[in-house]
mmCIF file of C-alpha atoms in Angstrom:
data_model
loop_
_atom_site.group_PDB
_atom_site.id
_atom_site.type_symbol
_atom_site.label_atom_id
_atom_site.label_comp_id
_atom_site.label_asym_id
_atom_site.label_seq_id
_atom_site.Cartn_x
_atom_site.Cartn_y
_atom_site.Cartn_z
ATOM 1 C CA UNK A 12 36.135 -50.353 35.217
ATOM 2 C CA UNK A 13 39.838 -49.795 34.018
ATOM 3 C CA UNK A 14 41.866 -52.199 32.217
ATOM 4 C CA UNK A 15 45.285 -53.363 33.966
ATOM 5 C CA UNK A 16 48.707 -54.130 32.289
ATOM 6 C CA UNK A 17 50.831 -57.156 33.326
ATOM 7 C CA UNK A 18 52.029 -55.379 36.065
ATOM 8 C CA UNK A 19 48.815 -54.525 37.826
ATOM 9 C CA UNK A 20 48.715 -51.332 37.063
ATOM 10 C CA UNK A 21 45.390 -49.250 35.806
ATOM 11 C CA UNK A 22 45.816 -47.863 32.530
ATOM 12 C CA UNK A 23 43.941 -44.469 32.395
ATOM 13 C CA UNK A 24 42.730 -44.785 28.398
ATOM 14 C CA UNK A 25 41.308 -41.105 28.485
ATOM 15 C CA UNK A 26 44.726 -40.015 29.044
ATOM 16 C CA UNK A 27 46.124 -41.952 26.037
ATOM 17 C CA UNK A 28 43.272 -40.548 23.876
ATOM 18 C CA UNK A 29 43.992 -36.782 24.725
ATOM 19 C CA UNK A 30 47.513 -37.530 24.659
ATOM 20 C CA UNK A 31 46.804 -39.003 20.874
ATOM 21 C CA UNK A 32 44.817 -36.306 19.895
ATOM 22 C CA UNK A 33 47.222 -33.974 20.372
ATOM 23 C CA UNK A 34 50.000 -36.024 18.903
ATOM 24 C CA UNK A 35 47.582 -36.115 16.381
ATOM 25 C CA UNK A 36 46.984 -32.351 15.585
ATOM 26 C CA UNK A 37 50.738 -31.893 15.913
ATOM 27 C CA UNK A 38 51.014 -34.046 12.652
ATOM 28 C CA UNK A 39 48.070 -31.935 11.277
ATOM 29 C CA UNK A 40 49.766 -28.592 12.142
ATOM 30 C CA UNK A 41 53.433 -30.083 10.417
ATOM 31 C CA UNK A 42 51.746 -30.952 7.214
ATOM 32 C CA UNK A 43 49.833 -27.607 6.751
ATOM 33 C CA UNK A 44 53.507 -25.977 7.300
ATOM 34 C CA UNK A 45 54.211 -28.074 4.440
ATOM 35 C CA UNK A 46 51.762 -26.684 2.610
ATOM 36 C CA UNK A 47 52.844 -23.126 3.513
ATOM 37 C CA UNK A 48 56.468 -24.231 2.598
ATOM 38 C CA UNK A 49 55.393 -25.393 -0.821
ATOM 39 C CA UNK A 50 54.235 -21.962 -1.128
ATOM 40 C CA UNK A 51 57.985 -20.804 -0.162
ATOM 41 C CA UNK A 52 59.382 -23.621 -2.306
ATOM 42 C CA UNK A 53 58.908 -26.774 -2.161
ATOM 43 C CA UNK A 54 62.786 -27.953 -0.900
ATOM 44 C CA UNK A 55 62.397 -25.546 1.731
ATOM 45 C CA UNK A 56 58.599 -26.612 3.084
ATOM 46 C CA UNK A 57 59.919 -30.459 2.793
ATOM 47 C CA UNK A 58 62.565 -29.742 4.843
ATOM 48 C CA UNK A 59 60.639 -27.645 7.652
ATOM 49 C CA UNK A 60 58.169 -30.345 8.137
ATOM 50 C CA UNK A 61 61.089 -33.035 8.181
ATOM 51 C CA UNK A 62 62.785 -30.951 10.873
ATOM 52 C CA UNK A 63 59.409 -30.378 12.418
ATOM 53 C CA UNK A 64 58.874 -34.309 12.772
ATOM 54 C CA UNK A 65 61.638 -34.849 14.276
ATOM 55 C CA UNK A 66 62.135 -31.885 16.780
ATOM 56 C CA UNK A 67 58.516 -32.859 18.367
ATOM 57 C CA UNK A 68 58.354 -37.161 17.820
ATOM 58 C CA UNK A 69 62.110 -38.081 16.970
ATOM 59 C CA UNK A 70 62.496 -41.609 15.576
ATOM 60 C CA UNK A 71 59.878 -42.545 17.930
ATOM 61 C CA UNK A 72 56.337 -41.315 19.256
ATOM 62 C CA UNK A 73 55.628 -41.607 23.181
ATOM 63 C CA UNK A 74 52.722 -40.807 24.542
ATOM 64 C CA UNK A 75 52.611 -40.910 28.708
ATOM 65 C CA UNK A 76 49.100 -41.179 30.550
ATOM 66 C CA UNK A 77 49.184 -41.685 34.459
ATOM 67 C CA UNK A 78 52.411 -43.491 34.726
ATOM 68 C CA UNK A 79 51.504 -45.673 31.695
ATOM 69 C CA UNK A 80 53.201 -45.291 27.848
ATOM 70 C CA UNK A 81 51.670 -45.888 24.300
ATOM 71 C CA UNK A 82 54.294 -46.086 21.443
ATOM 72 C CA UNK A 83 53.497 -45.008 17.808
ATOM 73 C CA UNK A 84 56.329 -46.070 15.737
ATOM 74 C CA UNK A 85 57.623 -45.231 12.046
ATOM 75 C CA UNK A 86 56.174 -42.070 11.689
ATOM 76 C CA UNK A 87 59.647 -40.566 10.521
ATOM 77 C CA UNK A 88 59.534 -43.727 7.827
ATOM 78 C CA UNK A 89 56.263 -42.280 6.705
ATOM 79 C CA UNK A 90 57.391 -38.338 6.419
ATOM 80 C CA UNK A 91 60.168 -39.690 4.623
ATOM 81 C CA UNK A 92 58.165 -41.492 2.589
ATOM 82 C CA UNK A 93 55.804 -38.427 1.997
ATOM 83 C CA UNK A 94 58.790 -36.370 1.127
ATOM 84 C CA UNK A 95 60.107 -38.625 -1.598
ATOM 85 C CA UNK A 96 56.869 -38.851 -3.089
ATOM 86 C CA UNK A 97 56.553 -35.200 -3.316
ATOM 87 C CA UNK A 98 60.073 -35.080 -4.728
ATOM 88 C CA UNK A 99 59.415 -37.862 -7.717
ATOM 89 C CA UNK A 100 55.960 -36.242 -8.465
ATOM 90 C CA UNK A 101 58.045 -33.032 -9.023
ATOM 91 C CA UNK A 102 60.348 -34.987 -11.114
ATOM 92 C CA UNK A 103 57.581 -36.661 -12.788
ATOM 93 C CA UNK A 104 55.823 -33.444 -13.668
ATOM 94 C CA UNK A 105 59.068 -32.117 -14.680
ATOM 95 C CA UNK A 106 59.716 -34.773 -17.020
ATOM 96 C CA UNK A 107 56.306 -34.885 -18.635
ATOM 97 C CA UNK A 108 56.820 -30.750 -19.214
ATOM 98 C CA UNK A 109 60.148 -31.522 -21.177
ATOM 99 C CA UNK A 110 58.754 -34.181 -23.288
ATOM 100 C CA UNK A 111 56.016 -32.226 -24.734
ATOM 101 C CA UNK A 112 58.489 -29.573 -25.299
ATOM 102 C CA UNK A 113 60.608 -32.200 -27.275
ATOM 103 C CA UNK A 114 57.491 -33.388 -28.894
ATOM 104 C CA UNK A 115 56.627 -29.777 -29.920
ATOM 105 C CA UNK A 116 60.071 -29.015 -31.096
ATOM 106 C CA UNK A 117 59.572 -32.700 -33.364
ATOM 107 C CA UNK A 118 56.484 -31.745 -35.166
ATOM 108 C CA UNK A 119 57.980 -28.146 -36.122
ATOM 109 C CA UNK A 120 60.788 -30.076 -37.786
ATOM 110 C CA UNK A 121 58.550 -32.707 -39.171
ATOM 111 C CA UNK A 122 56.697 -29.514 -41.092
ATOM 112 C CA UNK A 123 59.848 -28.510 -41.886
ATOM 113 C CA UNK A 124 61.191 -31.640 -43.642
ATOM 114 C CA UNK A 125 57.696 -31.861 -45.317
ATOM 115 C CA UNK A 126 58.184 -28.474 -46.648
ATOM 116 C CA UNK A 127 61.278 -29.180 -48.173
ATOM 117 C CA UNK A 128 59.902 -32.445 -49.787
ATOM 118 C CA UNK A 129 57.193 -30.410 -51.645
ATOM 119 C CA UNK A 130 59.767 -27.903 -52.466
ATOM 120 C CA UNK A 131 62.132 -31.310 -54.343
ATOM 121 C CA UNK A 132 61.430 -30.740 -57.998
ATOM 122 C CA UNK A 133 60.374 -34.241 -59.606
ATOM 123 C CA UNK A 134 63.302 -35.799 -61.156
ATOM 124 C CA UNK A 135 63.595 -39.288 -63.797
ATOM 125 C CA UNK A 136 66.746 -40.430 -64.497
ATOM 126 C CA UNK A 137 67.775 -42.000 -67.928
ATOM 127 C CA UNK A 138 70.508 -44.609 -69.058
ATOM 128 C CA UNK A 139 70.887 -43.440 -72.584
ATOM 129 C CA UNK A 140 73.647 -44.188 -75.126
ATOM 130 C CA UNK A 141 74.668 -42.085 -77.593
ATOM 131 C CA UNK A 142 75.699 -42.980 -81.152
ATOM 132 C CA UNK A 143 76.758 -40.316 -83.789
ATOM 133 C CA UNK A 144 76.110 -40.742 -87.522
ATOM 134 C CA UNK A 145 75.728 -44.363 -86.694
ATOM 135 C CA UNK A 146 78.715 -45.105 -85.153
ATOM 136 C CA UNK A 147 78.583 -45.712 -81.398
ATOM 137 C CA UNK A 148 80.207 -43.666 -79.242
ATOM 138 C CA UNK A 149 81.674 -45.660 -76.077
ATOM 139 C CA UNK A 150 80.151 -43.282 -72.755
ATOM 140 C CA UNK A 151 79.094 -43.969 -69.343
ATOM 141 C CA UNK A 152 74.820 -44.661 -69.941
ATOM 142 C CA UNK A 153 74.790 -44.929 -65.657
ATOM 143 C CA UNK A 154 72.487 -42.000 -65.411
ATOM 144 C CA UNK A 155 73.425 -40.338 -68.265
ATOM 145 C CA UNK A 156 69.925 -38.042 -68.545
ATOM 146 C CA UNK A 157 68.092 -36.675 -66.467
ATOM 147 C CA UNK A 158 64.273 -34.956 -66.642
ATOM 148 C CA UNK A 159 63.809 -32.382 -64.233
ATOM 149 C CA UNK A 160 60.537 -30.816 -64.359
ATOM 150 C CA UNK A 161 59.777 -31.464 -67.848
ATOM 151 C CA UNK A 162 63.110 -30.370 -69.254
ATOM 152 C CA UNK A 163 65.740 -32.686 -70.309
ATOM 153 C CA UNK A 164 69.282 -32.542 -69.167
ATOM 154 C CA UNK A 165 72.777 -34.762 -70.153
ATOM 155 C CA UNK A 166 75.588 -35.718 -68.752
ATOM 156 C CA UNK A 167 79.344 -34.326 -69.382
ATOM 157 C CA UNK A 168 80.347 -37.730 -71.122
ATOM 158 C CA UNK A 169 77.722 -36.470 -73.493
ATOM 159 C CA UNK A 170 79.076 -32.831 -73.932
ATOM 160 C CA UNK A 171 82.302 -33.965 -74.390
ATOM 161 C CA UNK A 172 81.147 -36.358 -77.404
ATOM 162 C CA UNK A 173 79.327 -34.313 -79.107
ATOM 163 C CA UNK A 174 81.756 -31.537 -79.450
ATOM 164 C CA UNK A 175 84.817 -31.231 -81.962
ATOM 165 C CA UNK A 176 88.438 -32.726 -81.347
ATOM 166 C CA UNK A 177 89.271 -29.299 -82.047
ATOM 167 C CA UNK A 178 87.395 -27.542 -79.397
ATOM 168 C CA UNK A 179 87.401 -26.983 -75.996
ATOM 169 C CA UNK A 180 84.809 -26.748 -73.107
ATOM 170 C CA UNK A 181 85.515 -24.582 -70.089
ATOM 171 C CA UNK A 182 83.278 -23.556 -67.341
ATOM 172 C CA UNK A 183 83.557 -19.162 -66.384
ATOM 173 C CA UNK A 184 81.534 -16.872 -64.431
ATOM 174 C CA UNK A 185 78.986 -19.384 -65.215
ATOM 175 C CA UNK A 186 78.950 -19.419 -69.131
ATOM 176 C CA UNK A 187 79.921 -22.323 -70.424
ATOM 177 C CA UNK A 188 81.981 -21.982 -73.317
ATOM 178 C CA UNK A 189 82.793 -24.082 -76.577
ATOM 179 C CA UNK A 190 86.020 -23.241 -78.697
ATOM 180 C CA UNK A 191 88.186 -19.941 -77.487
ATOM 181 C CA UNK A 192 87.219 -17.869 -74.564
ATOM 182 C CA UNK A 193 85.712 -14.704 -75.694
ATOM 183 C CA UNK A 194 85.935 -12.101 -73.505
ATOM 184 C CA UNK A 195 84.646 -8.968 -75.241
ATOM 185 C CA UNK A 196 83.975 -8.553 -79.202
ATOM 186 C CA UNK A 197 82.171 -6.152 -81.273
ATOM 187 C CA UNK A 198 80.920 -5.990 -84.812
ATOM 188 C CA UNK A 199 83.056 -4.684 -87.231
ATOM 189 C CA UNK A 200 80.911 -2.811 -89.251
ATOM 190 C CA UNK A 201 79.873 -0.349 -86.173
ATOM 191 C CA UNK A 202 83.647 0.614 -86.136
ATOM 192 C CA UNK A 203 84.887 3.868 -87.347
ATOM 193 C CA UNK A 204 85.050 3.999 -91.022
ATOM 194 C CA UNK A 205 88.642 5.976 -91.252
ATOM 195 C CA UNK A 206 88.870 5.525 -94.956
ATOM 196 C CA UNK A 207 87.066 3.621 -97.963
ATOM 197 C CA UNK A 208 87.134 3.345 -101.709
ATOM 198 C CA UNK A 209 83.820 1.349 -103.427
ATOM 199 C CA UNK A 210 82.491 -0.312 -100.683
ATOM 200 C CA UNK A 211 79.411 -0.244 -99.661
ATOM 201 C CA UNK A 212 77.124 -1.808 -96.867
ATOM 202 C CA UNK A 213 73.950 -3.738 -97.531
ATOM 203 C CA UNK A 214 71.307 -4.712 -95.354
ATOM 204 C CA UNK A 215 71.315 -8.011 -96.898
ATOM 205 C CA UNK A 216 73.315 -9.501 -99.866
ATOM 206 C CA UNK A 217 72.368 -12.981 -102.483
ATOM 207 C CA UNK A 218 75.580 -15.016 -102.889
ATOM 208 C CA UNK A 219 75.757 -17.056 -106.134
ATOM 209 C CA UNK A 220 74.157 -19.900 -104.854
ATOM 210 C CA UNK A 221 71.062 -17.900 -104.305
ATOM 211 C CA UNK A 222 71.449 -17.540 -100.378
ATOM 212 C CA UNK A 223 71.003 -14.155 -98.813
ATOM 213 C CA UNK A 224 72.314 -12.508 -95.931
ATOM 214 C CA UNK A 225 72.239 -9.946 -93.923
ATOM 215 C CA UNK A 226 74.172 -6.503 -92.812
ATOM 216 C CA UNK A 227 76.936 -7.357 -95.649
ATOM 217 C CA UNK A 228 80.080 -5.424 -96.806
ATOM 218 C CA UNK A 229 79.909 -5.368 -100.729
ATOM 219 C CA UNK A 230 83.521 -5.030 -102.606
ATOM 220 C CA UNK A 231 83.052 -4.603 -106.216
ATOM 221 C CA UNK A 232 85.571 -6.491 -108.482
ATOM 222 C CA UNK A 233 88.385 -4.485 -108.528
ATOM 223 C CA UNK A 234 90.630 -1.872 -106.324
ATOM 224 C CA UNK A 235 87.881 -1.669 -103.321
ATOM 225 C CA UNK A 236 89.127 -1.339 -99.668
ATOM 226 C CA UNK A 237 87.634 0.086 -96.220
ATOM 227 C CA UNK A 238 90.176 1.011 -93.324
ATOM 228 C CA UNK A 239 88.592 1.226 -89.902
ATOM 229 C CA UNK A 240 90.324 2.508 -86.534
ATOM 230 C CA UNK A 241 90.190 0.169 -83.804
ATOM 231 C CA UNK A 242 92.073 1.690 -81.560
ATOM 232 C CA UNK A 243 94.613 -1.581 -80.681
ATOM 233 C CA UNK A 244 91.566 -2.775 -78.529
ATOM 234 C CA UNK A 245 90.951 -6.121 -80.570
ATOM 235 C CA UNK A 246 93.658 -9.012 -80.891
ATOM 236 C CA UNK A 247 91.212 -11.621 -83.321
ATOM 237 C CA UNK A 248 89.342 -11.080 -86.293
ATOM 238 C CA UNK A 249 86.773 -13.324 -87.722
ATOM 239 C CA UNK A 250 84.026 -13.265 -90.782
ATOM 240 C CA UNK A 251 82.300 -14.982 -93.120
ATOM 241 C CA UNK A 252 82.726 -14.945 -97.004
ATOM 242 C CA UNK A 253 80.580 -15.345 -100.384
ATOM 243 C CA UNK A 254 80.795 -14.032 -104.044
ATOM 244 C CA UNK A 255 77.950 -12.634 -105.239
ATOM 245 C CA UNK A 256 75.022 -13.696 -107.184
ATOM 246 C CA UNK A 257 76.235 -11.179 -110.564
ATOM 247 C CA UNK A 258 79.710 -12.612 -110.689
ATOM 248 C CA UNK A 259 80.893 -13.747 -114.061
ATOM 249 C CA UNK A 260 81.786 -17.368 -114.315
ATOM 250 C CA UNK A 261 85.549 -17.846 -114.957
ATOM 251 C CA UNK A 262 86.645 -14.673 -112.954
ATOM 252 C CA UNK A 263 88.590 -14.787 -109.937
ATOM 253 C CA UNK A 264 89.353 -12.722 -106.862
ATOM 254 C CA UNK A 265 91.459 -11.998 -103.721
ATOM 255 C CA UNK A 266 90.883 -10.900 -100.586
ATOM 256 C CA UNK A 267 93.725 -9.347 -98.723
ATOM 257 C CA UNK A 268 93.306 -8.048 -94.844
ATOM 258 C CA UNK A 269 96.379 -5.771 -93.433
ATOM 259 C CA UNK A 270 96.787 -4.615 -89.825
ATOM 260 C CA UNK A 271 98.946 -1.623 -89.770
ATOM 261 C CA UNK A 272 99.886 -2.651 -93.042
ATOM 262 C CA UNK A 273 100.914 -5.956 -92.470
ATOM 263 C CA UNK A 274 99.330 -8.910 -94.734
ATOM 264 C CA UNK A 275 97.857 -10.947 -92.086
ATOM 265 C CA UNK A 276 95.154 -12.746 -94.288
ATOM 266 C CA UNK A 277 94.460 -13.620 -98.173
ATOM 267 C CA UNK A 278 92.100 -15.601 -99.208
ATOM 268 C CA UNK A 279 92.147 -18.481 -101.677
ATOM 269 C CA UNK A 280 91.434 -17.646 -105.314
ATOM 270 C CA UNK A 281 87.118 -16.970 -105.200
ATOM 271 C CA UNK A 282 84.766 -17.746 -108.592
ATOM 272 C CA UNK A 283 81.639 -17.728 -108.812
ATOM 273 C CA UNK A 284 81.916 -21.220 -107.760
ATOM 274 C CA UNK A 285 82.931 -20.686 -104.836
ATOM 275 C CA UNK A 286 80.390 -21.402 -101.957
ATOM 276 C CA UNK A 287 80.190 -19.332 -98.814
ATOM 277 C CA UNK A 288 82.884 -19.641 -95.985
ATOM 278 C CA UNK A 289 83.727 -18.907 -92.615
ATOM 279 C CA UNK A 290 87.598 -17.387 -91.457
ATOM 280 C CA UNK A 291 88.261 -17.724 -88.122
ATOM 281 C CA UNK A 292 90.331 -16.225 -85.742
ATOM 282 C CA UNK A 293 92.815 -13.869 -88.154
ATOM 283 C CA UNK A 294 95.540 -11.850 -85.895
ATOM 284 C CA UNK A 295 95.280 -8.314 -86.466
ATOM 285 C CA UNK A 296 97.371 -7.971 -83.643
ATOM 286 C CA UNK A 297 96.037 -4.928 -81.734
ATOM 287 C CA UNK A 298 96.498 -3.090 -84.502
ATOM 288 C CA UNK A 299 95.309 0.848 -84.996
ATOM 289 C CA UNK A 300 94.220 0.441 -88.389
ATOM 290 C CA UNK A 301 92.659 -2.561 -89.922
ATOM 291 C CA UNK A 302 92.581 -2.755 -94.113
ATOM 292 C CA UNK A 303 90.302 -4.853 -96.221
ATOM 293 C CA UNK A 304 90.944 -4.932 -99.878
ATOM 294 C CA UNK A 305 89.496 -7.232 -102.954
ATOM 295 C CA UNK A 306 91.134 -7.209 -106.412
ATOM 296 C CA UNK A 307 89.438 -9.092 -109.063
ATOM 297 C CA UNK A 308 90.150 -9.751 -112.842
ATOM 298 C CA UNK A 309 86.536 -8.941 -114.240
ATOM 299 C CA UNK A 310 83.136 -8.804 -112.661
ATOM 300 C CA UNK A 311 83.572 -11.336 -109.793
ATOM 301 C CA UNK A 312 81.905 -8.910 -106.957
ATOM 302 C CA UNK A 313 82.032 -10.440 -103.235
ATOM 303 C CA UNK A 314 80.660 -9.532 -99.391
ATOM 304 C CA UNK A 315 81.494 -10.347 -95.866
ATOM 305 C CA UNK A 316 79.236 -10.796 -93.594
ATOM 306 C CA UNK A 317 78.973 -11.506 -89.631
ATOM 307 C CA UNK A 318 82.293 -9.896 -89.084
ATOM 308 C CA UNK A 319 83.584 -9.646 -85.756
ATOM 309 C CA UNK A 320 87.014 -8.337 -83.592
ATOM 310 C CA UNK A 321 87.355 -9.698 -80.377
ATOM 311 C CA UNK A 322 90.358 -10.258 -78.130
#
């Protein structure tokens, strides 16, 4: 027996099933196409189906059966729904590929910063003072030493103590240097000899004191002198000094040095008291010939020693 609406009317129900069966594999056809878009893209297959949907149901689904109608609403709201869920599992996906690429990209710079830390040499810092022959000398202690791998470094307050008044630190082509730059020097001795008269050089030389020396220039007591050419390449001269150990007490000597024949040094009066000294910095002027001569009044023999030209 058949069911009637309000009207009266029969309503045919195996129409409305074969009508919503086929409504039915109409939906099933749309979302294989999606399927088959996603394989095209997945914009593109998201919008075929969309278009799909709504060129066969519109916003809403009728279904006719013998004069009688069955309506099947929202199934654009769920499509649309579909869509957007595609869409945010894309996004989804898409954000869970670029935070494991940020997390990869974080643990290669982690390895790097641990690198480096192994690579940091181990480092103590020191406040020490500093205090010279008892007397204290007033310096920043903040920091003032440092230990860097067993070796034990100060600061510049403590350079600058230690050194002489008279002296000066500067920083080049990184040498640091204390007193006058020197930029070339040479040792005398390995100079041409251009002329000499009763000097000799010694391997090593015993002043009166009974301290010996080495690579010395030995002027007996009297008349003695060595010239050597130095072609004007040197500006300073400097050397050190001692009488020897068979000098006569109460006999004294002079040393004269000429460049070109200009006095430029002489000595004090030497004895055989006389202890061993240093000359610094004597201007022979870029001279072409340098002259050293002794003169003595008895047997009061002398030597140089560690005798430089520079510029």
């Amino acid at each position: 027996m058949s069911e009637r609406t309000k009207a009266g009317k029969p309503i045919n129900k195996t129409a409305i099933i074969v009508a919503l069966i086929g409504a039915i594999a109409t939906i099933i056809s749309a979302i294989i196409s999606l399927n088959v878009g996603k394989a095209q893209g997945i914009s593109e297959g998201e919008h075929n189906v969309q278009a799909e949907f709504e060129h066969i149901f519109g916003d809403v689904i009728s279904v006719i059966g013998d004069g009688n109608e069955v309506t099947v609403n929202d199934i654009r709201d769920m499509v649309d729904e579909y869509i957007q869920l595609k869409q945010e599992k894309k996004t989804y996906t898409d954000q869970i590929s670029k935070n494991l690429n940020d997390l990869e990209v974080a643990n290669d710079r982690i390895k790097e910063l641990e690198q480096q830390l192994a690579n940091i040499p181990n480092m103590q810092f020191k406040n020490v003072g500093l205090a010279i022959e008892g007397d204290v000398i007033p310096i920043n202690t903040m920091d003032s030493s440092v230990i860097i791998n067993n070796r034990t470094y100060y600061s510049d307050d403590f350079i600058d103590s230690i050194v002489q008044d008279n002296m000066n630190i500067s920083l080049q082509d990184n040498v640091m240097y204390i007193g006058k730059i020197i930029k070339s020097k040479a040792n005398l001795l390995d100079q041409w000899e251009f002329d000499t008269e009763y000097v000799s050089s010694y391997d090593n030389g015993t002043d009166s004191y009974g301290n010996m020396y080495s690579n010395v220039l030995y002027f007996p007591s009297s008349h003695s002198y060595i010239t050597y050419n130095l072609n004007r390449e040197y500006s300073l001269m400097k050397f050190k000094l001692a009488i020897s150990e068979d000098a006569s007490m109460d006999k004294t000597g002079t040393l004269t040095i000429k460049a070109d024949d200009e006095v430029v040094y002489t000595s004090p009066a030497l004895t055989r008291t006389t202890e061993a000294f240093e000359v610094m910095d004597v201007p022979i002027n870029n001279c072409l010939l340098l002259t050293i001569e002794y003169n003595a009044v008895g047997d009061n023999n002398c030597f140089i020693f560690d005798a430089e030209i520079y510029n």
